[in-house]
Short mmCIF file of C-alpha atoms and ligand atoms in Angstrom, two decimals:
data_model
loop_
_atom_site.label_atom_id
_atom_site.label_comp_id
_atom_site.label_asym_id
_atom_site.label_seq_id
_atom_site.Cartn_x
_atom_site.Cartn_y
_atom_site.Cartn_z
CA UNK A 13 0.04 0.28 0.21
CA UNK A 14 1.79 3.44 -0.53
CA UNK A 15 -1.37 4.78 2.42
CA UNK A 16 -1.13 3.76 5.72
CA UNK A 17 -3.74 4.59 8.64
CA UNK A 18 -2.88 3.66 12.10
CA UNK A 19 -6.41 4.37 13.60
CA UNK A 20 -6.82 3.59 17.55
CA UNK A 21 -9.12 4.55 19.68
CA UNK A 22 -13.07 5.95 19.70
CA UNK A 23 -12.89 9.07 17.39
CA UNK A 24 -10.31 8.21 15.84
CA UNK A 25 -12.65 6.12 13.82
CA UNK A 26 -15.32 8.92 12.62
CA UNK A 27 -12.39 11.30 11.68
CA UNK A 28 -10.64 7.70 9.39
CA UNK A 29 -14.00 7.07 7.54
CA UNK A 30 -13.93 9.82 5.66
CA UNK A 31 -10.45 9.80 4.68
CA UNK A 32 -10.82 5.71 3.30
CA UNK A 33 -13.22 6.21 1.76
CA UNK A 34 -12.27 9.04 -0.62
CA UNK A 35 -9.07 7.75 -1.06
CA UNK A 36 -10.70 5.17 -1.41
CA UNK A 37 -12.81 6.70 -4.45
CA UNK A 38 -9.94 8.74 -5.99
CA UNK A 39 -8.34 4.46 -6.43
CA UNK A 40 -4.21 4.67 -3.87
CA UNK A 41 -3.72 1.72 -2.41
CA UNK A 42 -4.17 1.80 0.93
CA UNK A 43 -3.60 -0.59 4.15
CA UNK A 44 -5.93 0.35 7.77
CA UNK A 45 -4.22 -0.72 10.85
CA UNK A 46 -6.05 -0.43 13.82
CA UNK A 47 -3.74 -0.48 17.13
CA UNK A 48 -5.93 -1.98 19.76
CA UNK A 49 -5.90 0.38 22.41
CA UNK A 50 -9.19 0.55 21.90
CA UNK A 51 -11.07 -2.87 22.84
CA UNK A 52 -14.38 -3.74 24.16
CA UNK A 53 -16.55 -4.76 21.77
CA UNK A 54 -18.60 -1.25 21.89
CA UNK A 55 -15.48 1.27 21.58
CA UNK A 56 -14.76 -0.24 18.10
CA UNK A 57 -15.70 -2.73 15.73
CA UNK A 58 -19.19 -0.71 16.31
CA UNK A 59 -18.08 2.18 14.85
CA UNK A 60 -16.91 -0.25 11.34
CA UNK A 61 -19.45 -1.40 10.97
CA UNK A 62 -21.29 1.64 11.11
CA UNK A 63 -19.58 3.39 9.79
CA UNK A 64 -18.34 1.23 6.07
CA UNK A 65 -14.30 1.13 7.56
CA UNK A 66 -12.80 -1.33 5.73
CA UNK A 67 -12.14 -4.38 8.14
CA UNK A 68 -7.89 -3.20 9.17
CA UNK A 69 -5.38 -5.42 8.47
CA UNK A 70 -2.97 -5.96 10.82
CA UNK A 71 -4.85 -5.09 14.80
CA UNK A 72 -1.95 -4.42 16.81
CA UNK A 73 -3.66 -5.82 20.07
CA UNK A 74 -1.77 -3.40 22.20
CA UNK A 75 -4.73 -2.88 24.77
CA UNK A 76 -4.38 -0.04 28.35
CA UNK A 77 -1.50 0.08 30.25
CA UNK A 78 0.02 3.94 31.85
CA UNK A 79 1.36 6.48 29.48
CA UNK A 80 4.86 4.83 29.72
CA UNK A 81 3.98 1.10 29.28
CA UNK A 82 0.58 2.55 26.59
CA UNK A 83 2.98 3.79 24.06
CA UNK A 84 5.80 2.14 24.67
CA UNK A 85 3.61 -0.70 22.86
CA UNK A 86 2.86 1.05 20.51
CA UNK A 87 6.14 2.62 19.33
CA UNK A 88 7.07 -1.33 19.30
CA UNK A 89 3.84 -2.51 17.14
CA UNK A 90 3.76 0.40 14.73
CA UNK A 91 7.32 -0.02 15.04
CA UNK A 92 7.84 -3.26 13.42
CA UNK A 93 4.22 -3.28 10.82
CA UNK A 94 5.04 0.09 9.73
CA UNK A 95 9.02 -1.78 8.41
CA UNK A 96 7.32 -4.65 6.88
CA UNK A 97 4.11 -2.76 4.94
CA UNK A 98 6.34 -0.16 4.05
CA UNK A 99 4.04 2.77 3.02
CA UNK A 100 4.78 6.25 1.43
CA UNK A 101 3.18 7.78 3.84
CA UNK A 102 1.77 7.32 7.50
CA UNK A 103 -1.30 9.07 8.28
CA UNK A 104 -2.74 9.74 12.01
CA UNK A 105 -5.69 11.24 13.09
CA UNK A 106 -6.65 13.46 16.29
CA UNK A 107 -4.60 13.32 19.30
CA UNK A 108 -4.42 9.87 21.09
CA UNK A 109 -1.45 8.13 22.49
CA UNK A 110 -1.88 5.95 18.79
CA UNK A 111 -1.50 9.44 16.84
CA UNK A 112 1.67 9.98 19.11
CA UNK A 113 3.15 6.75 18.41
CA UNK A 114 2.11 6.01 14.67
CA UNK A 115 3.98 9.52 14.16
CA UNK A 116 6.84 9.42 16.49
CA UNK A 117 7.98 5.43 15.06
CA UNK A 118 6.99 7.31 10.40
CA UNK A 119 9.65 9.89 12.40
CA UNK A 120 11.76 7.61 12.48
CA UNK A 121 11.43 5.25 9.55
CA UNK A 122 11.55 7.63 6.64
CA UNK A 123 7.90 7.84 6.23
CA UNK A 124 6.53 10.83 5.47
CA UNK A 125 3.54 11.77 8.19
CA UNK A 126 -0.18 13.58 7.41
CA UNK A 127 -2.17 14.51 10.47
CA UNK A 128 -5.67 15.26 9.94
CA UNK A 129 -7.11 17.40 12.60
CA UNK A 130 -4.12 19.26 12.84
CA UNK A 131 -3.17 22.65 14.67
CA UNK A 132 -5.56 21.82 17.61
CA UNK A 133 -4.57 23.61 20.95
CA UNK A 134 -5.86 24.04 25.16
CA UNK A 135 -2.80 25.19 25.98
CA UNK A 136 -2.57 23.48 28.63
CA UNK A 137 -0.15 21.10 28.69
CA UNK A 138 -1.72 18.45 31.72
CA UNK A 139 -3.72 16.61 29.12
CA UNK A 140 -1.70 14.06 27.78
CA UNK A 141 -3.68 15.12 24.19
CA UNK A 142 -2.26 18.63 24.08
CA UNK A 143 1.45 16.99 24.33
CA UNK A 144 0.55 14.22 21.67
CA UNK A 145 -1.00 17.13 19.69
CA UNK A 146 2.56 19.02 19.67
CA UNK A 147 4.96 16.53 19.30
CA UNK A 148 2.88 15.00 16.12
CA UNK A 149 2.64 18.28 14.72
CA UNK A 150 6.86 18.88 14.58
CA UNK A 151 7.31 14.95 13.04
CA UNK A 152 4.02 15.97 10.28
CA UNK A 153 5.05 16.75 5.93
CA UNK A 154 0.92 16.92 5.51
CA UNK A 155 -0.82 18.61 8.23
CA UNK A 156 -4.82 18.88 7.87
CA UNK A 157 -6.85 22.02 9.51
CA UNK A 158 -10.78 21.39 11.33
CA UNK A 159 -10.02 25.38 11.09
CA UNK A 160 -7.97 28.38 10.82
CA UNK A 161 -6.88 29.55 13.41
CA UNK A 162 -4.79 26.45 13.73
CA UNK A 163 -3.20 27.37 11.43
CA UNK A 164 -2.04 30.08 13.44
CA UNK A 165 -0.87 28.22 16.02
CA UNK A 166 1.86 25.43 13.29
CA UNK A 167 2.98 29.38 12.55
CA UNK A 168 4.06 30.80 16.30
CA UNK A 169 5.27 27.38 16.55
CA UNK A 170 8.24 26.83 13.34
CA UNK A 171 5.80 24.75 11.03
CA UNK A 172 6.14 25.13 7.96
CA UNK A 173 2.87 26.38 6.27
CA UNK A 174 3.58 25.25 2.92
CA UNK A 175 2.68 21.76 4.60
CA UNK A 176 -0.19 23.19 6.12
CA UNK A 177 -3.61 23.13 4.33
CA UNK A 178 -7.41 23.85 5.28
CA UNK A 179 -9.32 20.70 5.05
CA UNK A 180 -11.82 20.93 7.73
CA UNK A 181 -13.67 18.25 9.44
CA UNK A 182 -14.17 14.99 8.69
CA UNK A 183 -15.75 14.17 11.75
CA UNK A 184 -18.57 16.24 10.61
CA UNK A 185 -18.27 14.82 7.02
CA UNK A 186 -19.79 11.32 8.24
CA UNK A 187 -22.46 13.30 10.44
CA UNK A 188 -22.93 13.91 7.65
CA UNK A 189 -23.44 11.58 6.09
CA UNK A 190 -24.66 9.04 8.62
CA UNK A 191 -27.91 12.44 9.60
CA UNK A 192 -30.44 10.54 7.76
CA UNK A 193 -29.68 7.19 9.92
CA UNK A 194 -30.13 9.17 13.63
CA UNK A 195 -33.29 8.30 15.08
CA UNK A 196 -34.27 10.46 18.18
CA UNK A 197 -37.83 8.98 19.01
CA UNK A 198 -36.06 5.16 19.07
CA UNK A 199 -33.59 5.69 21.07
CA UNK A 200 -35.25 7.98 23.18
CA UNK A 201 -37.20 4.62 23.45
CA UNK A 202 -34.92 2.32 23.61
CA UNK A 203 -33.81 3.55 26.46
CA UNK A 204 -36.57 5.14 28.54
CA UNK A 205 -36.37 8.36 28.18
CA UNK A 206 -39.30 11.66 28.03
CA UNK A 207 -39.13 13.84 25.70
CA UNK A 208 -37.11 16.27 27.05
CA UNK A 209 -33.33 14.57 28.36
CA UNK A 210 -30.03 15.34 28.14
CA UNK A 211 -26.79 13.88 27.13
CA UNK A 212 -24.47 13.39 29.44
CA UNK A 213 -20.99 11.60 28.50
CA UNK A 214 -17.61 12.55 30.56
CA UNK A 215 -14.14 10.72 30.97
CA UNK A 216 -11.57 13.37 30.53
CA UNK A 217 -9.58 12.15 33.48
CA UNK A 218 -8.94 15.54 34.64
CA UNK A 219 -13.04 14.99 35.41
CA UNK A 220 -12.76 11.52 36.32
CA UNK A 221 -10.16 10.21 37.50
CA UNK A 222 -9.61 11.69 40.99
CA UNK A 223 -11.71 10.64 43.47
CA UNK A 224 -12.56 13.89 44.09
CA UNK A 225 -13.34 15.63 40.83
CA UNK A 226 -15.44 12.65 39.91
CA UNK A 227 -18.10 13.28 43.60
CA UNK A 228 -17.84 17.12 42.45
CA UNK A 229 -19.09 15.45 38.45
CA UNK A 230 -21.43 13.31 40.11
CA UNK A 231 -23.10 16.06 42.82
CA UNK A 232 -23.36 17.95 40.23
CA UNK A 233 -24.49 15.98 37.73
CA UNK A 234 -27.18 14.20 40.08
CA UNK A 235 -28.96 18.22 40.59
CA UNK A 236 -29.45 18.64 36.63
CA UNK A 237 -30.50 15.85 37.01
CA UNK A 238 -33.05 17.33 38.88
CA UNK A 239 -34.19 19.63 35.81
CA UNK A 240 -34.32 17.23 33.05
CA UNK A 241 -33.11 12.73 32.69
CA UNK A 242 -29.35 12.95 31.84
CA UNK A 243 -29.35 10.08 29.14
CA UNK A 244 -25.12 9.25 30.69
CA UNK A 245 -23.35 6.77 28.40
CA UNK A 246 -20.14 6.31 30.68
CA UNK A 247 -16.18 5.61 28.38
CA UNK A 248 -14.81 2.34 30.17
CA UNK A 249 -12.46 5.47 32.19
CA UNK A 250 -14.33 6.84 34.88
CA UNK A 251 -16.97 4.44 34.70
CA UNK A 252 -15.78 2.74 38.11
CA UNK A 253 -15.45 6.36 39.56
CA UNK A 254 -18.50 8.41 39.10
CA UNK A 255 -20.48 5.48 39.39
CA UNK A 256 -19.00 4.83 43.30
CA UNK A 257 -19.81 8.33 43.58
CA UNK A 258 -23.05 8.54 44.23
CA UNK A 259 -24.50 9.18 40.53
CA UNK A 260 -25.70 5.13 39.23
CA UNK A 261 -27.93 6.08 42.15
CA UNK A 262 -29.24 9.65 41.54
CA UNK A 263 -33.57 9.02 40.29
CA UNK A 264 -33.09 10.62 36.42
CA UNK A 265 -29.90 9.86 35.81
CA UNK A 266 -29.74 6.62 32.96
CA UNK A 267 -26.67 4.92 33.32
CA UNK A 268 -25.79 3.53 30.43
CA UNK A 269 -22.51 1.54 27.93
CA UNK A 270 -20.22 3.67 25.21
CA UNK A 271 -22.94 4.18 23.01
CA UNK A 272 -22.98 2.91 18.37
CA UNK A 273 -22.89 5.55 16.75
CA UNK A 274 -25.52 6.26 14.93
CA UNK A 275 -27.25 5.82 18.31
CA UNK A 276 -25.72 7.86 20.29
CA UNK A 277 -25.70 10.55 17.75
CA UNK A 278 -29.93 9.97 17.95
CA UNK A 279 -30.54 10.87 21.28
CA UNK A 280 -27.49 14.06 20.77
CA UNK A 281 -30.25 15.81 17.86
CA UNK A 282 -33.55 14.71 20.23
CA UNK A 283 -31.56 16.38 23.19
CA UNK A 284 -32.19 19.16 25.10
CA UNK A 285 -28.66 20.01 26.72
CA UNK A 286 -25.44 18.45 26.35
CA UNK A 287 -22.72 18.18 28.93
CA UNK A 288 -19.58 16.65 28.00
CA UNK A 289 -15.95 16.90 28.06
CA UNK A 290 -15.50 15.11 24.36
CA UNK A 291 -13.60 16.99 21.83
CA UNK A 292 -15.62 15.72 19.43
CA UNK A 293 -18.96 15.81 20.82
CA UNK A 294 -18.53 19.85 21.05
CA UNK A 295 -17.85 19.41 17.33
CA UNK A 296 -21.20 17.62 16.94
CA UNK A 297 -23.30 19.73 18.83
CA UNK A 298 -22.08 23.41 16.96
CA UNK A 299 -23.07 21.21 13.00
CA UNK A 300 -26.94 19.32 14.96
CA UNK A 301 -27.46 22.85 16.89
CA UNK A 302 -27.61 20.69 19.71
CA UNK A 303 -26.64 23.46 22.97
CA UNK A 304 -23.21 21.75 24.55
CA UNK A 305 -22.35 22.57 28.57
CA UNK A 306 -18.46 21.53 28.07
CA UNK A 307 -16.91 20.22 32.14
CA UNK A 308 -13.78 22.13 31.38
CA UNK A 309 -11.58 25.13 31.92
CA UNK A 310 -10.19 25.31 27.79
CA UNK A 311 -11.12 24.07 24.36
CA UNK A 312 -8.88 23.41 21.83
CA UNK A 313 -11.61 23.70 20.02
CA UNK A 314 -12.79 27.44 20.71
CA UNK A 315 -15.14 27.99 16.92
CA UNK A 316 -17.88 25.91 18.91
CA UNK A 317 -17.38 28.26 21.57
CA UNK A 318 -17.95 31.85 19.15
CA UNK A 319 -20.01 30.13 16.78
CA UNK A 320 -22.89 29.68 19.39
CA UNK A 321 -23.02 26.42 20.41
CA UNK A 322 -20.84 25.19 22.94
CA UNK A 323 -20.14 26.94 26.25
CA UNK A 324 -17.45 26.21 28.85
CA UNK A 325 -18.79 25.68 32.54
CA UNK A 326 -17.77 25.17 35.28
CA UNK A 327 -19.37 22.96 38.30
CA UNK A 328 -21.11 25.57 39.65
CA UNK A 329 -21.85 26.94 36.75
CA UNK A 330 -23.31 24.20 35.48
CA UNK A 331 -26.47 25.09 36.79
CA UNK A 332 -27.93 27.77 35.51
CA UNK A 333 -26.27 27.44 32.64
CA UNK A 334 -28.24 23.91 31.86
CA UNK A 335 -30.90 26.53 33.32
CA UNK A 336 -30.24 29.06 30.17
CA UNK A 337 -30.72 26.88 28.11
CA UNK A 338 -33.46 25.00 28.75
CA UNK A 339 -35.47 28.12 29.12
CA UNK A 340 -34.13 28.72 25.16
CA UNK A 341 -33.18 31.74 24.92
CA UNK A 342 -29.82 31.81 22.83
CA UNK A 343 -30.72 31.62 18.71
CA UNK A 344 -29.14 29.13 17.57
CA UNK A 345 -27.47 29.52 13.63
CA UNK A 346 -27.80 27.61 10.97
CA UNK A 347 -25.14 26.58 9.13
CA UNK A 348 -21.51 24.92 10.62
CA UNK A 349 -18.60 26.25 10.59
CA UNK A 350 -16.57 27.43 7.07
CA UNK A 351 -15.79 23.90 5.36
CA UNK A 352 -17.32 21.49 8.17
CA UNK A 353 -20.02 20.49 5.11
CA UNK A 354 -19.23 17.27 4.23
CA UNK A 355 -16.37 17.41 1.20
CA UNK A 356 -13.24 17.35 4.26
CA UNK A 357 -12.80 13.11 2.95
CA UNK A 358 -12.06 14.51 -1.22
CA UNK A 359 -9.75 17.77 -0.02
CA UNK A 360 -8.41 15.61 1.64
CA UNK A 361 -8.05 13.00 -0.43
CA UNK A 362 -6.39 15.42 -4.08
CA UNK A 363 -4.39 16.63 -1.26
CA UNK A 364 -2.07 13.80 -0.41
CA UNK A 365 -3.19 12.77 -3.98
CA UNK A 366 -1.39 14.93 -5.54
CA UNK A 367 1.60 14.64 -2.68
CA UNK A 368 1.81 11.34 -3.81
CA UNK A 369 2.57 12.10 -7.43
CA UNK A 370 5.00 14.46 -6.68
CA UNK A 371 6.72 12.50 -4.03
CA UNK A 372 7.18 8.68 -6.31
C1 LIG B 18 -8.22 8.13 24.83
C2 LIG B 18 -7.30 8.42 24.54
C3 LIG B 18 -8.56 10.57 24.90
C4 LIG B 18 -9.30 9.92 24.33
C5 LIG B 18 -9.76 8.78 24.64
C6 LIG B 18 -11.53 8.65 23.37
C7 LIG B 18 -4.88 9.09 25.21
C8 LIG B 18 -4.13 10.04 25.53
N1 LIG B 18 -6.55 9.35 25.47
O1 LIG B 18 -8.31 8.05 25.97
O2 LIG B 18 -7.47 11.80 23.84
O3 LIG B 18 -10.12 10.96 23.53
O4 LIG B 18 -9.14 8.18 24.08
O5 LIG B 18 -12.11 7.83 23.38
O6 LIG B 18 -4.68 8.02 24.03
N2 LIG B 18 -10.82 1.32 28.68
C9 LIG B 18 -12.06 0.20 28.35
N3 LIG B 18 -11.85 -0.75 26.61
C10 LIG B 18 -11.34 0.33 26.19
C11 LIG B 18 -10.05 0.81 26.63
C12 LIG B 18 -9.96 1.33 26.89
O7 LIG B 18 -12.09 -0.74 28.84
O8 LIG B 18 -12.09 -0.64 25.45
C13 LIG B 18 -10.50 1.42 29.46
C14 LIG B 18 -9.07 0.90 30.35
O9 LIG B 18 -9.17 0.50 31.60
C15 LIG B 18 -7.84 2.17 29.97
C16 LIG B 18 -8.95 3.39 30.11
O10 LIG B 18 -10.23 2.53 29.73
O11 LIG B 18 -7.68 1.54 31.56
C17 LIG B 18 -8.56 4.68 29.96
O12 LIG B 18 -7.83 3.80 27.95
P1 LIG B 18 -6.92 4.77 27.31
O13 LIG B 18 -7.52 4.06 25.33
O14 LIG B 18 -5.51 4.92 27.86
O15 LIG B 18 -6.93 6.08 26.96
P2 LIG B 18 -9.40 6.87 27.19
O16 LIG B 18 -9.17 7.51 27.89
O17 LIG B 18 -9.46 5.80 26.10
N1 LIG B 19 -19.05 8.13 20.45
C1 LIG B 19 -19.84 7.25 20.06
N2 LIG B 19 -20.81 7.01 21.60
C2 LIG B 19 -20.62 6.75 23.17
C3 LIG B 19 -19.99 8.40 22.96
C4 LIG B 19 -19.09 9.26 22.12
O1 LIG B 19 -20.01 7.07 19.32
O2 LIG B 19 -21.07 6.18 23.33
C5 LIG B 19 -18.84 9.34 19.14
C6 LIG B 19 -19.32 10.44 18.34
O3 LIG B 19 -18.81 10.47 17.90
C7 LIG B 19 -17.88 11.20 19.06
C8 LIG B 19 -16.72 10.11 19.17
O4 LIG B 19 -17.03 9.21 19.69
O5 LIG B 19 -17.62 12.58 18.92
C9 LIG B 19 -14.83 10.24 20.09
O6 LIG B 19 -16.07 10.18 21.33
P1 LIG B 19 -14.68 10.32 22.58
O7 LIG B 19 -15.90 11.55 23.76
O8 LIG B 19 -14.26 9.62 23.00
O9 LIG B 19 -14.11 10.73 22.29
P2 LIG B 19 -12.58 12.77 21.91
O10 LIG B 19 -13.73 13.56 21.04
O11 LIG B 19 -13.06 14.14 23.77
O12 LIG B 19 -11.09 12.49 22.82
#
């Protein structure tokens, strides 16, 4: 294969699907390697099924561990895989440990790297993702950005701007490509939810790893559940901590397993509000016009805030912000941000195929 995609986590699958499909349509020889960072059926396989991703050419089965352990295992497994497959270009997605490991291995083997979703910055180096993003962008030869401010971030870090392409958001290609399948009423019925409900997802280490933080989050969510029912599909990280902190017993809280993409987006589409610390969910709510309250102090996706759908809140600000949202005071724009139009995969495929022609 000339192009080798490396994916490993739930957000990677959602971003890679339209890029792989567009390169396939362009007749490009490609391979897909799954690192196995996410491995539960509900964190992995369900996305391959629903998003039409090809079965991986290799599954490295790396699994979970501390950052050092997981990254070390990823490096060793990816070095063998990339050496054996000798691609002309490695494509990596987002900001997870699989992304960093693949970029580092490729760079050391002298294989050029394309980074999809480059240039996002929270400016919070306590986030593992911020460390990964900065390093990957230093290693990349082709940088695909979702939003114009990312170009400025990259320029200030000394990245050659000739390598940077503003192409829009591939996650929104996936959303717009499947929106016809989103069925809020069916998803609501499947989980016994009333017509008015909110969707909650939490998995950032800062919110769920520390028992104190998990207790604070569980407390404020229990309070939110007095205003409306909460559908809470819990990521494995923090599931135990949030349940132990009492979230499972709070009236109006529906704790769920991680959901498949179609079911999750169906619930989001029908929700009166979303409360989250996810990166992707801030973007998806922006395009669906669903009010989003983000339980974080920073966001690497400021366009979701300036656009008007997203607001960063502390625990203390959540309930007043939720009230305001439920009052329906704010009107939301009809269009998404520039180039979040469902055509990002083909834009990336055009640039990659031209790049391959010039580098053969
Ligand atoms: C990873 C990413 C994070 C991203 C998230 C998306 C890093 C550093 N973090 O976080 O940026 O927002 O994915 O979902 O790469 N586990 C399971 N089943 C699985 C996978 C994980 O039970 O299929 C459990 C394991 O106990 C593991 C924990 O979840 O220790 C965390 O998994 P890991 O991949 O290390 O990080 P995430 O929190 O998923
Ligand atoms: N998602 C899903 N089911 C869920 C939660 C999330 O299908 O129960 C999808 C959704 O499209 C989201 C993506 O997975 O944007 C990535 O989610 P996550 O919050 O895990 O990662 P992040 O974007 O924070 O890195």
